[in-house]
Amino acid sequence: MLRIGIGTDTHRLVEGRALVLGGVHIASDRGADGHSDADALSHAIADAILGALCEGDIGVHFPDKDPQWSGANSLELLSRVMWLARERSLHVVNVDSTILLETPKLRSYVDSMRENIAGVLGIDAECVNVKAKTGEGLDAVGQGLAVTAQAAVLMESN
């Protein structure tokens, strides 16, 4: 059995917060605002997996009104989502993701993101793709106000 899921996540960029994407701390003067560490990439991948499982989204499983998730490491949240998949004898075959961020440039961080995500998902980094795009000066991303991540996952039964 094959299952496909799609996820997306957007966070406002603010001063005084760290910018974390795929579990990697990105050198930036502004970071993503959110209840957890606001790692948009990890959130999008978690949502894609939850979509493939037909289990809602991360807001259902880790509500921002629940203080236990305040400041949570999003790779840990992703790990908990993978536990749900493993409970159903499903594993991730591959991930394709895109980060939309005007600045800073992410090329030098992509390999570390792929390794972190692959480690949590229990797959080879060669099965995790991370692309970085700008907003070309358009919309909230292009104006440097937000970061968005999108992800698609293919899952298969064990």
Short mmCIF file of C-alpha atoms in Angstrom, two decimals:
data_model
loop_
_atom_site.label_atom_id
_atom_site.label_comp_id
_atom_site.label_asym_id
_atom_site.label_seq_id
_atom_site.Cartn_x
_atom_site.Cartn_y
_atom_site.Cartn_z
CA MET A 1 0.00 0.00 0.00
CA LEU A 2 1.26 3.46 -0.94
CA ARG A 3 0.13 6.73 0.61
CA ILE A 4 0.95 10.32 -0.33
CA GLY A 5 0.74 13.35 1.95
CA ILE A 6 1.22 17.07 1.40
CA GLY A 7 2.07 19.61 4.10
CA THR A 8 2.66 23.33 4.35
CA ASP A 9 3.59 25.70 7.15
CA THR A 10 4.14 29.45 7.40
CA HIS A 11 5.59 31.51 10.23
CA ARG A 12 5.98 35.24 10.64
CA LEU A 13 9.61 36.42 10.93
CA VAL A 14 10.38 38.53 14.00
CA GLU A 15 13.41 39.91 15.79
CA GLY A 16 14.56 38.13 18.93
CA ARG A 17 13.77 34.60 17.74
CA ALA A 18 16.07 31.93 16.31
CA LEU A 19 15.55 30.79 12.74
CA VAL A 20 15.45 26.98 12.76
CA LEU A 21 14.76 24.96 9.61
CA GLY A 22 15.09 21.19 9.46
CA GLY A 23 16.61 21.28 12.94
CA VAL A 24 19.43 23.58 11.75
CA HIS A 25 20.00 26.98 13.35
CA ILE A 26 20.31 29.49 10.50
CA ALA A 27 22.38 32.65 10.97
CA SER A 28 19.79 35.42 10.68
CA ASP A 29 18.80 38.64 12.43
CA ARG A 30 15.17 37.43 12.56
CA GLY A 31 13.57 34.10 13.29
CA ALA A 32 10.24 32.38 12.98
CA ASP A 33 7.59 33.22 15.55
CA GLY A 34 5.64 30.30 16.97
CA HIS A 35 4.68 28.27 20.02
CA SER A 36 7.39 25.65 19.45
CA ASP A 37 10.76 26.41 17.86
CA ALA A 38 8.70 27.32 14.76
CA ASP A 39 10.68 25.09 12.40
CA ALA A 40 8.50 25.47 9.30
CA LEU A 41 10.28 22.69 7.38
CA SER A 42 9.84 20.08 10.12
CA HIS A 43 6.22 21.19 10.57
CA ALA A 44 5.46 20.85 6.85
CA ILE A 45 6.97 17.37 6.73
CA ALA A 46 5.06 16.34 9.87
CA ASP A 47 1.85 17.64 8.28
CA ALA A 48 2.58 15.70 5.09
CA ILE A 49 3.05 12.49 7.06
CA LEU A 50 -0.11 13.14 9.07
CA GLY A 51 -1.91 13.77 5.79
CA ALA A 52 -0.76 10.42 4.43
CA LEU A 53 -2.03 8.83 7.65
CA CYS A 54 -5.35 10.76 7.42
CA GLU A 55 -4.65 12.07 10.93
CA GLY A 56 -5.27 15.81 10.59
CA ASP A 57 -2.36 18.20 11.13
CA ILE A 58 0.21 19.03 13.78
CA GLY A 59 -2.17 21.52 15.39
CA VAL A 60 -4.43 18.58 16.28
CA HIS A 61 -1.58 16.58 17.82
CA PHE A 62 0.48 19.43 19.32
CA PRO A 63 -1.92 22.35 19.96
CA ASP A 64 -0.39 25.78 20.50
CA LYS A 65 -2.70 26.24 23.50
CA ASP A 66 -0.96 23.36 25.30
CA PRO A 67 1.98 24.63 27.39
CA GLN A 68 3.86 21.31 27.11
CA TRP A 69 4.71 22.19 23.49
CA SER A 70 6.00 25.69 24.27
CA GLY A 71 9.49 25.96 22.80
CA ALA A 72 9.38 22.30 21.68
CA ASN A 73 12.05 21.00 19.34
CA SER A 74 10.21 20.36 16.07
CA LEU A 75 12.42 17.39 15.20
CA GLU A 76 11.04 15.78 18.37
CA LEU A 77 7.49 16.55 17.18
CA LEU A 78 8.36 14.98 13.82
CA SER A 79 9.71 11.94 15.66
CA ARG A 80 6.39 11.57 17.49
CA VAL A 81 4.53 11.74 14.17
CA MET A 82 6.80 9.00 12.80
CA TRP A 83 5.89 6.87 15.80
CA LEU A 84 2.24 7.06 14.63
CA ALA A 85 3.32 5.95 11.16
CA ARG A 86 5.36 3.05 12.51
CA GLU A 87 2.39 1.99 14.65
CA ARG A 88 0.52 1.51 11.37
CA SER A 89 3.46 -0.30 9.76
CA LEU A 90 4.15 2.59 7.37
CA HIS A 91 7.53 4.08 6.53
CA VAL A 92 8.59 7.09 4.49
CA VAL A 93 9.96 6.27 1.04
CA ASN A 94 10.97 9.83 0.18
CA VAL A 95 10.36 13.49 0.96
CA ASP A 96 10.37 16.42 -1.43
CA SER A 97 10.27 19.84 0.21
CA THR A 98 10.63 23.50 -0.61
CA ILE A 99 11.49 26.36 1.74
CA LEU A 100 10.35 29.82 0.65
CA LEU A 101 12.49 32.50 2.32
CA GLU A 102 13.77 35.77 0.92
CA THR A 103 16.92 35.94 3.05
CA PRO A 104 19.28 34.54 4.17
CA LYS A 105 20.38 32.14 1.44
CA LEU A 106 20.06 28.53 2.56
CA ARG A 107 22.32 26.56 0.18
CA SER A 108 25.06 25.99 2.78
CA TYR A 109 22.52 24.58 5.28
CA VAL A 110 20.60 22.19 3.01
CA ASP A 111 22.79 19.10 3.50
CA SER A 112 22.53 19.39 7.30
CA MET A 113 18.75 19.76 7.04
CA ARG A 114 18.56 16.64 4.87
CA GLU A 115 20.67 14.65 7.34
CA ASN A 116 18.58 15.78 10.33
CA ILE A 117 15.27 14.99 8.66
CA ALA A 118 16.51 11.64 7.33
CA GLY A 119 17.75 10.67 10.79
CA VAL A 120 14.35 11.28 12.35
CA LEU A 121 12.49 9.51 9.53
CA GLY A 122 14.88 6.54 9.53
CA ILE A 123 15.77 6.85 5.84
CA ASP A 124 18.85 7.76 3.81
CA ALA A 125 19.51 11.46 3.28
CA GLU A 126 19.45 10.66 -0.45
CA CYS A 127 15.68 10.14 -0.02
CA VAL A 128 15.14 13.66 1.38
CA ASN A 129 15.11 16.62 -0.98
CA VAL A 130 15.19 20.21 0.29
CA LYS A 131 14.91 23.09 -2.15
CA ALA A 132 15.19 26.78 -1.25
CA LYS A 133 13.39 29.49 -3.19
CA THR A 134 12.81 33.21 -2.70
CA GLY A 135 9.56 35.10 -3.10
CA GLU A 136 11.06 37.38 -5.76
CA GLY A 137 10.01 40.42 -3.73
CA LEU A 138 6.33 39.40 -3.84
CA ASP A 139 3.91 38.47 -1.02
CA ALA A 140 4.87 38.09 2.66
CA VAL A 141 7.81 35.80 1.86
CA GLY A 142 9.19 38.10 -0.82
CA GLN A 143 8.88 41.09 1.48
CA GLY A 144 10.91 39.25 4.15
CA LEU A 145 7.97 39.00 6.55
CA ALA A 146 7.53 35.22 6.61
CA VAL A 147 9.01 31.81 5.94
CA THR A 148 6.95 29.07 4.32
CA ALA A 149 7.77 25.41 3.81
CA GLN A 150 5.98 22.85 1.67
CA ALA A 151 6.49 19.11 1.66
CA ALA A 152 5.25 15.98 -0.06
CA VAL A 153 5.91 12.48 1.26
CA LEU A 154 5.48 9.04 -0.20
CA MET A 155 4.82 6.35 2.37
CA GLU A 156 4.66 2.59 1.98
CA SER A 157 3.57 -0.25 4.22
CA ASN A 158 6.36 -2.37 5.68
#
